[in-house]
Coordinates of C-alpha atoms in Angstrom, one line a residue:
M1 CA 0.0 0.0 0.0
P2 CA 1.4 3.4 -0.9
K3 CA 2.0 5.8 2.0
M4 CA -0.2 8.9 2.2
N5 CA 1.2 12.4 2.5
P6 CA 0.5 13.9 5.9
Q7 CA 0.5 17.4 4.3
G8 CA -1.5 16.3 1.3
I9 CA -4.8 17.8 0.1
Y10 CA -7.5 15.2 -0.1
V11 CA -10.4 15.6 -2.5
N12 CA -14.1 14.9 -2.2
K13 CA -15.2 16.9 -5.2
N14 CA -13.1 17.9 -8.2
L15 CA -11.6 21.3 -7.8
R16 CA -9.8 23.4 -10.4
L17 CA -7.6 25.9 -8.6
D18 CA -7.2 28.0 -11.8
N19 CA -11.0 28.8 -11.4
I20 CA -10.6 30.1 -7.9
Q21 CA -10.2 33.9 -7.7
V22 CA -11.2 34.5 -4.1
Y23 CA -9.8 32.9 -1.0
G24 CA -11.6 33.2 2.3
F25 CA -10.4 32.1 5.8
D26 CA -11.6 31.6 9.3
Y27 CA -9.2 32.5 12.0
D28 CA -9.2 30.1 14.9
Y29 CA -7.7 26.7 14.0
T30 CA -7.5 27.7 10.4
L31 CA -5.0 30.6 10.1
A32 CA -4.1 30.3 13.8
H33 CA -3.1 26.9 15.2
Y34 CA -2.9 26.3 18.9
S35 CA -0.8 24.1 21.3
S36 CA -2.5 21.5 23.4
H37 CA -2.3 23.9 26.4
L38 CA -5.3 25.8 25.0
Q39 CA -7.8 23.0 25.8
S40 CA -6.6 22.9 29.4
L41 CA -7.1 26.7 29.6
I42 CA -10.7 26.4 28.2
Y43 CA -11.5 23.5 30.5
D44 CA -10.2 25.3 33.6
L45 CA -12.0 28.5 32.8
A46 CA -15.3 26.7 32.1
K47 CA -15.2 24.5 35.2
K48 CA -14.6 27.6 37.4
H49 CA -17.5 29.4 35.8
M50 CA -19.8 26.4 36.5
V51 CA -18.8 26.4 40.1
N52 CA -18.9 30.2 40.6
E53 CA -22.0 31.0 38.5
F54 CA -24.0 27.8 38.3
R55 CA -23.2 26.6 41.8
Y56 CA -21.7 23.3 40.9
P57 CA -19.9 21.7 43.9
D58 CA -16.5 23.1 44.8
V59 CA -14.9 19.7 44.4
C60 CA -15.4 20.2 40.6
T61 CA -12.6 22.7 40.6
Q62 CA -10.2 19.8 41.2
F63 CA -11.0 18.2 37.8
E64 CA -8.2 18.3 35.3
Y65 CA -8.4 18.2 31.5
D66 CA -7.4 14.8 30.1
P67 CA -5.9 15.1 26.6
T68 CA -5.9 11.4 26.1
F69 CA -9.7 11.0 26.5
P70 CA -11.6 13.0 23.7
I71 CA -11.4 13.2 20.0
R72 CA -13.2 15.4 17.5
G73 CA -16.5 14.4 16.1
L74 CA -18.1 12.7 19.1
Y75 CA -21.8 12.9 20.0
Y76 CA -23.4 13.4 23.3
D77 CA -26.9 12.0 24.1
K78 CA -28.7 14.7 26.1
L79 CA -31.4 12.2 27.0
K80 CA -29.3 9.3 28.3
G81 CA -26.0 11.1 29.1
C82 CA -23.8 8.9 26.9
L83 CA -20.8 10.2 25.0
M84 CA -20.2 8.2 21.8
K85 CA -18.5 7.8 18.5
L86 CA -20.7 6.9 15.5
D87 CA -19.8 5.3 12.2
F88 CA -20.6 6.5 8.7
F89 CA -24.1 5.0 8.9
G90 CA -25.0 6.3 12.4
S91 CA -24.3 3.1 14.4
I92 CA -22.6 3.4 17.8
E93 CA -19.0 2.2 17.9
P94 CA -19.1 -0.8 20.2
D95 CA -15.9 0.2 22.1
G96 CA -16.6 3.9 21.9
C97 CA -19.5 4.6 24.1
Y98 CA -19.0 6.2 27.6
F99 CA -21.3 7.0 30.5
G100 CA -19.2 9.5 32.3
R101 CA -15.7 8.1 32.1
R102 CA -16.8 4.5 32.1
K103 CA -16.9 2.6 28.9
L104 CA -20.2 0.7 28.3
S105 CA -20.2 -2.9 27.3
R106 CA -22.1 -4.0 24.2
K107 CA -24.8 -5.5 26.3
E108 CA -25.2 -2.1 28.1
I109 CA -25.4 -0.3 24.8
E110 CA -28.1 -2.7 23.5
S111 CA -30.0 -2.4 26.8
M112 CA -30.1 1.4 26.6
Y113 CA -30.7 1.8 22.8
G114 CA -32.1 -1.6 21.8
T115 CA -29.7 -1.6 18.8
R116 CA -26.4 0.0 18.0
H117 CA -28.0 1.9 15.1
I118 CA -29.3 5.4 16.1
G119 CA -32.7 6.0 14.6
R120 CA -34.2 9.3 13.7
D121 CA -36.1 9.6 17.0
Q122 CA -33.0 9.0 19.1
A123 CA -30.8 11.2 16.9
R124 CA -32.9 14.2 17.9
G125 CA -31.3 14.0 21.3
L126 CA -27.7 13.9 20.0
V127 CA -25.5 16.9 19.7
G128 CA -22.2 16.8 17.7
L129 CA -19.0 18.1 19.2
M130 CA -17.2 19.3 16.1
D131 CA -15.4 22.6 16.7
F132 CA -12.1 23.5 18.4
F133 CA -13.8 23.7 21.8
C134 CA -15.0 20.1 21.5
F135 CA -12.1 18.5 23.2
S136 CA -12.4 20.4 26.5
E137 CA -16.2 20.3 26.2
A138 CA -16.4 16.5 25.8
C139 CA -14.0 16.0 28.6
L140 CA -15.8 18.4 31.0
I141 CA -19.2 16.8 30.1
A142 CA -17.9 13.3 30.9
D143 CA -16.2 14.4 34.1
M144 CA -19.4 16.1 35.3
V145 CA -21.5 13.1 34.6
Q146 CA -19.0 10.9 36.4
Y147 CA -19.1 13.2 39.4
F148 CA -22.9 12.8 39.7
V149 CA -22.7 9.0 39.2
D150 CA -20.0 8.6 41.9
A151 CA -21.9 10.9 44.3
K152 CA -25.0 8.8 43.6
L153 CA -27.0 12.0 42.9
E154 CA -29.8 12.2 40.4
F155 CA -29.2 14.5 37.4
D156 CA -30.6 15.5 34.1
A157 CA -28.1 14.7 31.3
S158 CA -29.6 17.5 29.2
N159 CA -28.9 20.0 32.0
I160 CA -25.3 18.9 32.2
Y161 CA -24.8 19.5 28.5
N162 CA -26.5 22.9 28.6
D163 CA -24.5 24.1 31.6
V164 CA -21.1 22.9 30.1
N165 CA -22.0 24.4 26.8
R166 CA -23.0 27.7 28.3
A167 CA -19.8 27.8 30.3
I168 CA -17.7 27.1 27.2
Q169 CA -19.5 29.8 25.3
H170 CA -19.0 32.2 28.2
V171 CA -15.3 31.9 28.3
H172 CA -15.2 32.5 24.6
R173 CA -17.7 35.4 24.3
S174 CA -16.6 37.1 27.5
G175 CA -13.1 37.3 26.2
L176 CA -11.6 35.3 29.0
V177 CA -9.9 32.8 26.7
H178 CA -8.8 35.5 24.3
R179 CA -7.1 37.5 27.1
G180 CA -5.5 34.3 28.3
I181 CA -4.0 33.5 24.9
L182 CA -2.8 37.0 24.2
A183 CA -1.3 37.2 27.7
D184 CA 1.0 34.3 26.9
P185 CA 1.0 33.8 23.1
N186 CA 4.2 31.7 23.2
R187 CA 2.4 29.1 25.3
Y188 CA -0.7 28.9 23.2
L189 CA 0.0 30.0 19.6
L190 CA 2.1 28.0 17.1
K191 CA 4.2 30.1 14.8
N192 CA 4.4 29.0 11.2
G193 CA 6.4 30.8 8.5
Q194 CA 4.8 28.9 5.7
L195 CA 1.4 30.6 6.4
L196 CA 2.7 34.0 5.5
R197 CA 4.4 32.6 2.4
F198 CA 1.1 31.0 1.3
L199 CA -0.9 34.2 1.7
R200 CA 1.8 36.3 -0.1
M201 CA 1.8 33.8 -3.0
L202 CA -2.0 34.2 -3.4
K203 CA -1.6 38.0 -3.4
D204 CA 1.2 37.8 -5.9
K205 CA -1.0 35.7 -8.2
G206 CA -3.7 38.4 -8.1
K207 CA -6.1 36.5 -5.9
K208 CA -8.6 38.3 -3.6
L209 CA -8.4 37.4 0.1
F210 CA -10.9 37.9 2.9
L211 CA -11.0 37.0 6.6
L212 CA -14.4 35.9 8.1
T213 CA -14.3 35.0 11.8
N214 CA -16.5 35.0 14.8
S215 CA -13.7 36.2 17.0
P216 CA -13.4 39.9 17.9
Y217 CA -10.9 42.0 15.9
N218 CA -8.5 42.9 18.7
F219 CA -8.0 39.2 19.5
V220 CA -7.4 38.4 15.8
D221 CA -5.1 41.4 15.4
G222 CA -3.0 40.4 18.4
G223 CA -2.7 36.8 17.2
M224 CA -1.8 37.7 13.6
R225 CA 0.8 40.1 14.7
F226 CA 2.4 37.5 16.9
L227 CA 2.2 34.8 14.2
M228 CA 3.6 36.8 11.3
E229 CA 5.2 40.1 12.1
E230 CA 7.6 39.4 14.9
S231 CA 9.4 36.5 13.1
F232 CA 9.1 37.5 9.5
G233 CA 9.6 41.2 9.5
F234 CA 6.3 42.1 7.8
G235 CA 6.1 45.4 9.6
D236 CA 2.7 46.1 11.2
S237 CA 0.6 45.5 8.1
W238 CA -0.7 41.9 8.0
R239 CA -3.9 43.7 7.0
E240 CA -2.4 44.4 3.6
L241 CA -2.8 40.8 2.7
F242 CA -6.6 40.9 3.0
D243 CA -9.1 42.8 0.8
V244 CA -11.9 42.4 3.4
V245 CA -11.7 41.7 7.2
I246 CA -14.9 40.7 8.9
A247 CA -15.0 39.9 12.7
K248 CA -17.7 38.9 15.0
A249 CA -19.6 37.5 12.0
N250 CA -21.8 35.2 14.1
K251 CA -21.5 32.2 11.9
P252 CA -23.5 30.1 11.0
E253 CA -26.3 32.7 11.3
F254 CA -24.2 34.9 9.0
Y255 CA -25.1 32.7 6.1
T256 CA -28.9 32.9 6.5
S257 CA -29.6 36.2 8.3
E258 CA -29.9 39.7 6.8
H259 CA -28.0 41.5 9.5
P260 CA -26.2 44.7 8.2
F261 CA -22.5 45.2 8.3
R262 CA -21.1 47.7 10.8
C263 CA -17.7 49.5 10.4
Y264 CA -15.6 48.9 13.5
D265 CA -13.2 51.5 14.9
S266 CA -10.5 49.6 16.7
E267 CA -9.0 52.6 18.4
R268 CA -12.3 53.7 20.0
D269 CA -13.7 50.2 20.2
N270 CA -17.1 51.2 18.8
L271 CA -19.3 50.6 15.7
A272 CA -20.2 53.2 13.1
F273 CA -23.9 53.9 12.3
T274 CA -23.4 54.6 8.6
K275 CA -24.6 52.1 6.0
V276 CA -21.9 49.8 4.5
D277 CA -22.3 49.6 0.8
A278 CA -18.6 49.0 -0.1
F279 CA -15.6 47.4 1.6
D280 CA -12.4 49.3 2.3
P281 CA -9.3 47.1 2.8
K282 CA -8.1 49.6 5.4
K283 CA -11.3 49.1 7.5
V284 CA -12.7 46.3 9.7
Y285 CA -16.3 45.2 9.6
Y286 CA -18.5 43.5 12.2
H287 CA -21.6 41.3 11.9
G288 CA -23.2 41.3 8.4
C289 CA -24.6 38.5 6.3
L290 CA -23.8 36.5 3.2
K291 CA -26.5 38.2 1.1
S292 CA -25.0 41.6 1.6
F293 CA -21.4 40.3 1.3
L294 CA -22.2 38.9 -2.2
E295 CA -24.1 42.1 -3.2
I296 CA -21.1 44.3 -2.3
T297 CA -18.2 42.2 -3.6
K298 CA -19.9 40.7 -6.7
W299 CA -17.9 37.5 -6.0
H300 CA -19.7 34.6 -7.5
G301 CA -20.0 31.3 -5.7
P302 CA -17.8 28.9 -7.7
E303 CA -14.9 31.3 -7.9
V304 CA -14.7 31.5 -4.1
I305 CA -13.2 29.0 -1.7
Y306 CA -13.6 29.2 2.1
F307 CA -11.2 27.6 4.6
G308 CA -12.6 26.6 8.0
D309 CA -12.3 24.1 10.8
H310 CA -15.9 23.7 11.8
L311 CA -17.9 21.6 9.4
F312 CA -21.3 23.0 10.5
S313 CA -20.6 26.6 11.5
D314 CA -17.9 27.3 8.9
L315 CA -18.6 25.1 5.9
R316 CA -22.2 24.0 5.7
G317 CA -23.5 27.5 4.8
P318 CA -20.8 28.3 2.1
S319 CA -21.3 24.8 0.6
K320 CA -25.1 25.4 0.2
A321 CA -24.4 28.9 -1.2
G322 CA -22.2 27.5 -3.9
W323 CA -18.8 28.4 -2.6
R324 CA -16.1 25.8 -2.7
T325 CA -15.0 24.6 0.7
A326 CA -11.8 23.5 2.3
A327 CA -11.9 21.8 5.8
I328 CA -8.8 22.4 8.0
I329 CA -8.4 19.4 10.3
H330 CA -5.3 19.6 12.4
E331 CA -5.5 16.0 13.6
L332 CA -5.3 14.7 10.0
E333 CA -1.5 15.0 9.9
R334 CA -0.9 12.9 13.0
E335 CA -3.4 10.3 12.0
I336 CA -1.8 9.8 8.6
Q337 CA 1.6 9.5 10.2
I338 CA 0.3 6.7 12.3
Q339 CA -1.4 5.0 9.4
N340 CA 1.9 5.2 7.5
D341 CA 3.9 3.5 10.3
D342 CA 4.8 -0.1 9.6
S343 CA 3.5 -1.3 13.0
Y344 CA 0.0 0.0 12.2
R345 CA 0.1 -1.5 8.7
F346 CA 1.1 -4.8 10.1
E347 CA -1.9 -4.9 12.4
Q348 CA -4.2 -3.5 9.7
A349 CA -3.1 -6.3 7.3
K350 CA -3.6 -8.9 10.0
F351 CA -7.1 -7.6 10.8
H352 CA -8.2 -7.7 7.1
I353 CA -6.7 -11.2 6.6
I354 CA -8.5 -12.5 9.6
Q355 CA -11.7 -10.7 8.5
E356 CA -11.5 -12.4 5.2
L357 CA -10.9 -15.8 6.8
L358 CA -13.9 -15.4 9.0
G359 CA -16.0 -14.5 6.1
R360 CA -15.0 -17.6 4.2
F361 CA -15.5 -19.7 7.3
H362 CA -19.1 -18.5 7.9
A363 CA -19.9 -18.9 4.2
T364 CA -18.8 -22.5 4.0
V365 CA -19.5 -24.0 7.5
S366 CA -23.0 -23.9 8.9
N367 CA -23.7 -23.8 12.7
N368 CA -24.8 -27.5 12.8
Q369 CA -21.7 -28.6 10.9
R370 CA -19.2 -27.2 13.3
S371 CA -17.0 -29.6 15.2
E372 CA -15.2 -28.8 18.4
A373 CA -12.1 -28.1 16.4
C374 CA -13.9 -25.8 14.1
Q375 CA -15.4 -23.9 17.0
S376 CA -11.9 -23.6 18.6
L377 CA -10.5 -22.2 15.4
L378 CA -13.4 -19.7 15.1
D379 CA -12.8 -18.5 18.7
E380 CA -9.1 -18.2 18.0
L381 CA -9.7 -16.1 14.9
N382 CA -12.2 -13.9 16.7
N383 CA -9.8 -13.3 19.5
A384 CA -7.0 -12.5 17.1
R385 CA -9.2 -10.0 15.2
Q386 CA -10.1 -8.3 18.5
R387 CA -6.5 -8.0 19.5
A388 CA -5.5 -6.4 16.2
R389 CA -8.4 -4.0 16.4
D390 CA -7.5 -3.0 20.0
T391 CA -3.8 -2.5 19.0
M392 CA -4.7 -0.2 16.2
K393 CA -7.2 1.8 18.3
Q394 CA -4.6 2.4 21.1
M395 CA -2.2 3.9 18.5
F396 CA -4.6 6.8 18.0
N397 CA -6.6 7.3 21.2
R398 CA -7.1 4.9 24.0
S399 CA -10.8 5.8 24.5
F400 CA -12.2 6.4 21.1
G401 CA -9.5 5.4 18.6
A402 CA -9.1 7.3 15.3
T403 CA -11.0 10.4 14.3
F404 CA -11.8 9.3 10.8
V405 CA -12.4 5.6 11.0
T406 CA -14.0 3.2 13.5
D407 CA -12.2 0.2 15.0
T408 CA -13.5 -2.0 12.2
G409 CA -12.1 0.3 9.4
Q410 CA -15.5 1.8 8.6
E411 CA -15.5 5.6 8.1
S412 CA -16.8 7.6 11.1
A413 CA -19.7 9.9 11.3
F414 CA -17.2 12.8 11.3
S415 CA -15.8 11.5 8.0
Y416 CA -19.4 11.5 6.6
H417 CA -19.8 15.2 7.4
I418 CA -16.4 16.0 5.9
H419 CA -17.5 14.2 2.7
Q420 CA -20.8 16.1 2.8
Y421 CA -19.6 19.7 3.4
A422 CA -15.9 19.8 2.4
D423 CA -14.8 19.8 -1.3
V424 CA -11.3 19.3 -0.1
Y425 CA -9.6 18.8 3.3
T426 CA -6.1 19.1 4.7
S427 CA -4.3 19.8 8.0
K428 CA -3.2 23.4 7.3
P429 CA -4.0 26.0 4.6
E430 CA -0.3 26.3 3.7
N431 CA -0.3 22.7 2.5
F432 CA -1.6 24.3 -0.8
L433 CA 2.0 25.5 -1.3
L434 CA 2.8 21.9 -2.3
Y435 CA 0.5 22.2 -5.4
R436 CA 0.7 24.5 -8.3
P437 CA -1.8 27.5 -8.1
E438 CA -3.3 26.2 -11.4
A439 CA -3.6 22.6 -10.3
W440 CA -6.6 20.5 -11.0
L441 CA -7.5 18.5 -7.8
H442 CA -9.3 15.3 -8.7
V443 CA -11.1 12.7 -6.6
P444 CA -8.8 9.6 -6.6
Y445 CA -9.8 7.1 -9.2
D446 CA -9.6 4.2 -6.7
I447 CA -11.9 5.7 -4.1
K448 CA -15.5 4.5 -4.3
I449 CA -18.4 4.9 -1.8
M450 CA -20.5 2.0 -3.1
P451 CA -18.9 -1.4 -2.7
H452 CA -20.1 -2.7 -6.1
H453 CA -18.2 -0.1 -8.0
V454 CA -15.0 -1.3 -9.5
K455 CA -11.8 -0.2 -7.8
V456 CA -8.9 0.1 -10.3
A457 CA -5.7 -1.2 -8.9
S458 CA -3.0 1.5 -8.7
T459 CA -0.4 -0.9 -9.9
L460 CA -2.1 -0.8 -13.3
F461 CA -1.0 2.8 -13.8
K462 CA 2.6 2.0 -12.8
T463 CA 3.3 -0.6 -15.5

């Protein structure tokens, strides 16, 4: 099997870069990447808010963020209190369903849900944890549930989610987390010289650039100055890279509302009352909506590509509006590196060989034909398959395994949403430097969703 490029661009829908004239970017976890310390900061600020404002027990302040527990793309059941990983078809991962910090057995899952498949009625109680807050949010939800279980106190699973979510939103909207990051940018922000090179390359090619973020301008400005100017001598004018800068956009409502744009004065920290009917590259704009944005810029959908990390808030709206979309998924790089490692590939090959043997065994030997030796062989194969599955899972995350696939190799529900809303996906925007600006990005010829479609062997093209 060929090894995949950890910095590669992966294509769900064919994309001709020579047709793209406008590049739009989110800020957090798209232009700006953060260290693992950020999740601990968010977790700590949120738990303190829950104790101080929502009157959760003081003992909750002793909780600590566990970076080995959550992954992106989990679902929380507000009715039953379970945190789970789903596969491409909406079935619960057998080894990826937790009540608090305790993993549920298959029998417990079946007892609670009747089946592993989540039907439409049950899906209404699920909330997806998809954005860059999701790691601290998932961990804090599980820890709070576990506290109530250990204390033998009755609780409403929906209330736990609502309180954690409100606390997480508070630390963001109040500016607590923004002030924490800017107070110690070396601890939280990851500098990257290739980002500036990528943005400059786009400008040199005559492309239009815009920044569309939910974060306030002063936070974005402080971060961009730290990321670019101190190390790369770009003066104090990162703004010169962008034709339009929009902050506090309130995505995803931005894509469906009709809120007007307001011009923001960063020195006075206030909004102008005049109507915005043109964008000035030297000015900053707040709020607004997609409808007004398109009327002012005259930028047509297919010539615009938008980069974002949140599949729902960032990319679902642009996708429906006809923009091309690029998902930035930081974890992709690490997971590909693991998949390229020989130890993983050995276990993967072993798992698929055993799976094939089990399939042949069940197809040729009926239950009433099985001798004691046959049953012994069957048990041994099943145990070997489980060991290979567990070994692969532990390489990614000890609780939930890989972000993009389940323990059985089936794509995860998170992968489904990537396929649905992202034309392309990669780990960082600057990975586009590895491709020509006029490149045609095609869906791989050997990737098929339906199993009956012929997969052409890659060796055919090498001979």
